[in-house]
Short mmCIF file of C-alpha atoms in Angstrom, two decimals:
data_model
loop_
_atom_site.label_atom_id
_atom_site.label_comp_id
_atom_site.label_asym_id
_atom_site.label_seq_id
_atom_site.Cartn_x
_atom_site.Cartn_y
_atom_site.Cartn_z
CA MET A 1 0.10 0.05 -0.08
CA THR A 2 2.71 2.44 1.04
CA THR A 3 4.77 1.49 -1.97
CA THR A 4 1.79 1.99 -4.36
CA THR A 5 1.08 5.49 -2.78
CA SER A 6 4.85 6.41 -2.93
CA ALA A 7 4.89 5.20 -6.58
CA MET A 8 1.79 7.29 -7.31
CA GLN A 9 3.19 10.34 -5.71
CA GLU A 10 6.45 9.90 -7.65
CA GLY A 11 4.43 9.38 -10.81
CA GLN A 12 2.52 12.73 -10.15
CA GLY A 13 5.96 14.41 -9.34
CA ASP A 14 7.24 13.42 -12.72
CA ARG A 15 4.08 14.73 -14.42
CA PHE A 16 4.31 17.87 -12.44
CA GLU A 17 8.02 18.45 -13.64
CA VAL A 18 7.20 17.70 -17.30
CA GLU A 19 4.18 20.05 -17.16
CA VAL A 20 6.05 23.03 -15.68
CA LEU A 21 9.30 22.59 -17.55
CA GLN A 22 7.70 22.86 -20.93
CA TYR A 23 7.17 26.54 -20.19
CA LEU A 24 10.87 27.48 -19.53
CA ASP A 25 11.40 29.28 -22.71
CA GLY A 26 8.27 31.36 -22.36
CA LEU A 27 9.05 32.15 -18.91
CA TYR A 28 12.67 33.21 -19.70
CA GLY A 29 11.28 35.35 -22.60
CA TYR A 30 8.79 37.05 -20.38
CA ALA A 31 11.47 37.51 -17.65
CA ILE A 32 13.65 39.30 -20.21
CA HIS A 33 10.85 41.77 -20.82
CA LEU A 34 10.44 42.46 -17.19
CA THR A 35 14.03 42.72 -15.98
CA ARG A 36 15.56 43.80 -19.45
CA ASN A 37 18.61 42.04 -18.49
CA PRO A 38 19.60 38.32 -19.41
CA GLU A 39 21.29 37.60 -16.13
CA ASP A 40 18.51 39.09 -14.04
CA ALA A 41 16.00 37.09 -16.19
CA SER A 42 17.78 33.88 -15.40
CA ASP A 43 17.80 34.55 -11.72
CA LEU A 44 14.16 35.43 -11.86
CA VAL A 45 13.21 32.31 -13.58
CA GLN A 46 15.35 30.24 -11.30
CA GLU A 47 13.53 31.71 -8.35
CA THR A 48 10.24 31.06 -10.02
CA TYR A 49 10.94 27.33 -10.31
CA ALA A 50 12.18 27.20 -6.85
CA ARG A 51 8.94 28.68 -5.56
CA ALA A 52 6.82 26.45 -7.84
CA PHE A 53 8.58 23.31 -6.73
CA LYS A 54 8.06 24.29 -3.11
CA ALA A 55 4.36 25.07 -3.78
CA ARG A 56 3.78 21.99 -5.97
CA SER A 57 1.26 20.66 -3.47
CA GLN A 58 -0.90 23.69 -4.14
CA TYR A 59 -0.99 22.96 -7.87
CA ARG A 60 -3.62 20.64 -9.23
CA LEU A 61 -2.36 18.52 -12.22
CA GLY A 62 -4.20 19.24 -15.31
CA THR A 63 -5.12 22.92 -14.42
CA ASN A 64 -3.49 25.79 -16.16
CA ALA A 65 0.15 25.33 -15.18
CA ARG A 66 1.21 28.13 -17.65
CA ALA A 67 -0.85 30.94 -16.09
CA TRP A 68 0.09 29.69 -12.61
CA LEU A 69 4.01 29.82 -13.36
CA PHE A 70 3.70 33.23 -15.22
CA ALA A 71 1.78 34.71 -12.17
CA ILE A 72 4.51 33.35 -9.78
CA LEU A 73 7.13 35.00 -12.03
CA ARG A 74 5.50 38.31 -12.23
CA ASN A 75 4.65 38.50 -8.59
CA THR A 76 8.25 37.61 -7.71
CA PHE A 77 9.48 40.35 -10.04
CA LEU A 78 7.05 42.97 -8.55
CA ASN A 79 7.81 42.02 -4.95
CA ASP A 80 11.68 42.22 -5.67
CA ARG A 81 11.24 45.56 -7.28
CA ARG A 82 9.06 46.88 -4.39
CA SER A 83 11.65 45.84 -2.06
CA ALA A 84 14.31 47.59 -4.13
CA CYS A 85 12.39 50.85 -4.71
CA ARG A 86 9.94 52.39 -2.22
CA SER A 87 8.46 54.63 -4.93
CA PRO A 88 7.40 52.61 -7.99
CA ARG A 89 6.93 54.42 -11.32
CA THR A 90 3.42 55.74 -11.68
CA VAL A 91 1.76 55.61 -14.98
CA SER A 92 0.76 58.78 -16.51
CA CYS A 93 -2.63 58.47 -18.06
CA GLU A 94 -2.22 61.54 -20.17
CA TRP A 95 1.06 60.30 -21.62
CA LEU A 96 -0.52 57.07 -22.58
CA ASP A 97 -3.60 58.66 -24.12
CA GLU A 98 -1.51 61.14 -26.10
CA LEU A 99 0.74 58.36 -27.28
CA ALA A 100 -2.00 55.86 -28.16
CA GLY A 101 -4.13 58.62 -29.68
CA GLU A 102 -7.63 57.64 -30.70
CA ASP A 103 -7.71 54.03 -31.46
CA GLN A 104 -8.92 54.81 -34.96
CA ASP A 105 -5.76 56.70 -35.69
CA GLY A 106 -3.76 53.55 -35.45
CA PHE A 107 -5.95 51.74 -37.82
CA GLU A 108 -6.30 54.08 -40.71
CA SER A 109 -5.35 52.02 -43.74
CA PRO A 110 -2.72 53.18 -46.08
CA ARG A 111 -3.47 53.48 -49.94
CA SER A 112 -1.17 50.45 -50.67
CA PRO A 113 -0.42 47.51 -48.38
CA ASP A 114 3.20 47.29 -49.79
CA PRO A 115 4.80 50.03 -47.81
CA GLN A 116 3.48 48.54 -44.57
CA LYS A 117 4.69 45.08 -45.49
CA SER A 118 8.17 46.23 -46.17
CA PHE A 119 8.18 48.45 -43.06
CA ILE A 120 7.13 45.36 -40.94
CA ALA A 121 9.65 42.98 -42.61
CA GLY A 122 12.39 45.62 -41.91
CA LEU A 123 11.72 45.69 -38.31
CA MET A 124 14.59 44.45 -36.03
CA ARG A 125 14.40 42.82 -32.70
CA GLU A 126 16.11 46.00 -31.24
CA ASP A 127 13.40 48.12 -32.57
CA ILE A 128 10.53 46.16 -30.98
CA GLU A 129 12.48 45.82 -27.69
CA LYS A 130 13.08 49.55 -27.51
CA ALA A 131 9.45 50.25 -28.21
CA LEU A 132 8.28 47.72 -25.72
CA ASN A 133 10.55 49.19 -23.12
CA GLU A 134 8.85 52.48 -23.51
CA LEU A 135 5.59 51.01 -22.26
CA PRO A 136 4.77 50.89 -18.51
CA GLU A 137 5.02 47.33 -17.24
CA GLU A 138 1.26 46.80 -17.07
CA PHE A 139 0.82 47.53 -20.72
CA ARG A 140 4.11 45.69 -21.76
CA SER A 141 3.04 42.62 -19.86
CA ALA A 142 -0.35 42.51 -21.57
CA VAL A 143 1.03 42.94 -25.14
CA VAL A 144 3.99 40.44 -24.64
CA LEU A 145 1.68 37.78 -23.05
CA CYS A 146 -0.80 38.21 -25.85
CA ASP A 147 1.28 38.77 -28.97
CA VAL A 148 4.46 36.88 -28.07
CA GLU A 149 3.33 34.07 -25.80
CA GLU A 150 -0.12 33.91 -27.59
CA MET A 151 -2.15 33.61 -24.38
CA SER A 152 -5.82 34.15 -24.16
CA TYR A 153 -7.29 37.30 -22.38
CA SER A 154 -8.56 34.89 -19.68
CA GLU A 155 -4.98 33.58 -18.96
CA ILE A 156 -3.57 37.02 -19.08
CA SER A 157 -6.28 38.09 -16.65
CA GLN A 158 -5.22 35.46 -14.26
CA ILE A 159 -1.53 36.32 -14.53
CA LEU A 160 -1.87 40.12 -14.09
CA GLY A 161 -4.75 39.80 -11.64
CA ILE A 162 -7.05 42.29 -13.48
CA PRO A 163 -10.46 41.90 -15.16
CA ILE A 164 -10.54 40.64 -18.77
CA GLY A 165 -12.03 44.04 -19.92
CA THR A 166 -8.92 45.79 -18.53
CA VAL A 167 -6.58 43.20 -20.20
CA ARG A 168 -8.34 43.91 -23.54
CA SER A 169 -8.01 47.68 -23.23
CA ARG A 170 -4.32 47.35 -22.22
CA ILE A 171 -3.53 45.20 -25.28
CA HIS A 172 -5.37 47.50 -27.62
CA ARG A 173 -3.69 50.63 -26.34
CA GLY A 174 -0.32 48.95 -25.96
CA ARG A 175 -0.38 47.86 -29.53
CA ALA A 176 -1.44 51.29 -30.63
CA ILE A 177 1.45 52.90 -28.88
CA LEU A 178 3.94 50.32 -30.25
CA ARG A 179 2.84 51.13 -33.78
CA LYS A 180 3.01 54.73 -33.16
CA LEU A 181 6.48 54.65 -31.66
CA LEU A 182 7.96 52.50 -34.36
CA VAL A 183 6.49 54.57 -37.21
CA GLU A 184 7.77 57.88 -35.52
CA TRP A 185 11.17 56.41 -35.10
CA GLN A 186 11.28 55.29 -38.67
CA SER A 187 10.05 58.73 -39.88
CA SER A 188 12.70 60.49 -37.93
CA MET A 189 15.41 58.18 -39.34
CA GLU A 190 14.21 58.25 -42.97
CA GLY A 191 12.11 61.36 -43.09
CA SER A 192 9.40 59.70 -45.04
CA GLY A 193 8.13 56.49 -43.37
CA GLY A 194 5.15 57.95 -41.54
CA GLU A 195 2.45 56.47 -43.66
CA VAL A 196 3.65 52.90 -43.65
CA LEU A 197 2.20 51.33 -40.51
CA LYS A 198 -1.04 53.11 -40.02
CA GLY A 199 -2.88 49.95 -40.92
CA GLY A 200 -0.52 47.71 -38.96
CA MET B 1 -10.62 54.89 -44.57
CA ARG B 2 -11.22 51.98 -42.17
CA CYS B 3 -14.62 51.61 -40.67
CA SER B 4 -14.19 52.84 -37.18
CA ARG B 5 -16.86 50.83 -35.54
CA GLU B 6 -14.71 47.60 -36.43
CA ALA B 7 -11.62 48.85 -34.56
CA SER B 8 -12.23 46.97 -31.45
CA ASN B 9 -13.44 43.88 -33.26
CA ILE B 10 -10.49 43.85 -35.44
CA GLN B 11 -8.13 43.90 -32.34
CA ASP B 12 -9.88 41.06 -30.67
CA TYR B 13 -9.95 39.12 -34.04
CA ILE B 14 -6.21 39.52 -34.22
CA SER B 15 -5.89 38.17 -30.66
CA GLY B 16 -8.23 35.21 -31.45
CA GLU B 17 -10.83 36.40 -28.94
CA LEU B 18 -13.79 37.13 -31.11
CA SER B 19 -16.82 34.82 -30.54
CA GLU B 20 -17.80 32.63 -33.45
CA GLU B 21 -20.58 34.82 -34.38
CA GLY B 22 -18.41 37.91 -34.16
CA ARG B 23 -15.80 36.32 -36.25
CA ARG B 24 -18.28 35.24 -38.97
CA ARG B 25 -19.75 38.77 -38.95
CA LEU B 26 -16.32 40.52 -39.25
CA GLU B 27 -15.07 38.07 -41.91
CA ASN B 28 -18.21 38.81 -43.87
CA HIS B 29 -17.47 42.51 -43.57
CA LEU B 30 -13.85 42.01 -44.53
CA SER B 31 -14.79 40.29 -47.78
CA GLY B 32 -16.42 43.50 -48.93
CA CYS B 33 -14.15 46.12 -47.36
CA GLU B 34 -10.73 46.43 -48.82
CA SER B 35 -9.70 49.05 -46.15
CA CYS B 36 -10.37 46.80 -43.17
CA ARG B 37 -8.85 43.88 -44.89
CA THR B 38 -5.69 45.72 -45.46
CA CYS B 39 -5.69 46.81 -41.88
CA VAL B 40 -6.17 43.16 -40.65
CA ASP B 41 -3.52 41.90 -42.87
CA GLY B 42 -1.14 44.57 -41.72
CA MET B 43 -1.88 43.71 -37.96
CA LEU B 44 -1.58 40.08 -38.46
CA LEU B 45 1.74 40.57 -40.17
CA PHE B 46 3.00 42.90 -37.37
CA ARG B 47 1.82 40.55 -34.70
CA SER B 48 3.65 37.67 -36.48
CA ARG B 49 6.85 39.74 -36.91
CA ILE B 50 6.80 40.62 -33.23
CA ARG B 51 6.38 36.97 -32.20
CA ASP B 52 9.10 35.87 -34.49
CA LEU B 53 11.62 38.45 -33.25
CA MET B 54 10.88 38.31 -29.68
CA ARG B 55 10.63 34.48 -28.97
CA VAL B 56 13.73 33.25 -27.24
CA SER B 57 15.23 30.02 -25.90
CA ALA B 58 16.33 29.80 -22.28
CA PRO B 59 20.22 29.44 -22.04
CA PRO B 60 21.58 25.87 -21.38
CA ASP B 61 23.02 26.96 -18.08
CA LEU B 62 19.55 28.07 -16.88
CA ARG B 63 18.30 24.53 -17.70
CA ASP B 64 21.06 23.13 -15.62
CA ARG B 65 20.27 25.39 -12.74
CA ILE B 66 16.56 24.45 -12.81
CA ALA B 67 17.59 20.73 -12.81
CA MET B 68 19.53 21.35 -9.79
CA ILE B 69 16.51 22.66 -8.01
CA LYS B 70 14.46 19.71 -9.16
CA THR B 71 16.90 17.20 -7.80
CA GLY B 72 17.22 19.09 -4.60
CA SER B 73 21.00 19.53 -4.82
CA GLY B 74 20.92 23.23 -4.73
CA ARG B 75 19.66 26.51 -6.32
#
């Protein structure tokens, strides 16, 4: 009986490990966006797994391991940041509204799709990274989890601890700001790229 | 000029979050509206570019560090 129970627990432990380890790359990618530094990102992921293994009894196999792990990672990051800095950065709503503009502005279609295609194809990782880093963490997290990790609004809501409607609004505005920044930078570099990404 | 009432639906469509009925209605609209179609194509391309550029693999030494936590031999 004891042997059977022990074997079952061991089997469940193996399943738990398989289930949580499949998200390592995604967690590391998200940690890079939060910490903006590969070494800190590795430390954060390591700490996340340490906490997850400690809390494994609280996790029910078959439930959403991904959302659970990402939430641990983000909470660990925010707690560490709070300890390091007593005055966290506040988000200026006016700044965001101005940058996002009316939602409609970001969707105005160009006369031809070709300029936007070549603009998007020409984007480099550094461009996106720089633009993402301009976003406040709440918006950056929503966009990265949705557009890079391809999570549902419901999963993102669990991870960020906010209602789905707020997730939706942050993703919409975050994308609009990203587009705007990238187009503005390209325009300032080339002097003529302002039209290309209005539809993207 | 894109149809402004579709803005929010297009965003949710890109995220894969429109209901089946909403998706069918929007796709029906897209079939007759070049402006919105161009907008959707651009957004899908933009999203796919971001995903391709920003996805990373965890470094091998991090995998080793996690394996050490698993086996309980250190952190």
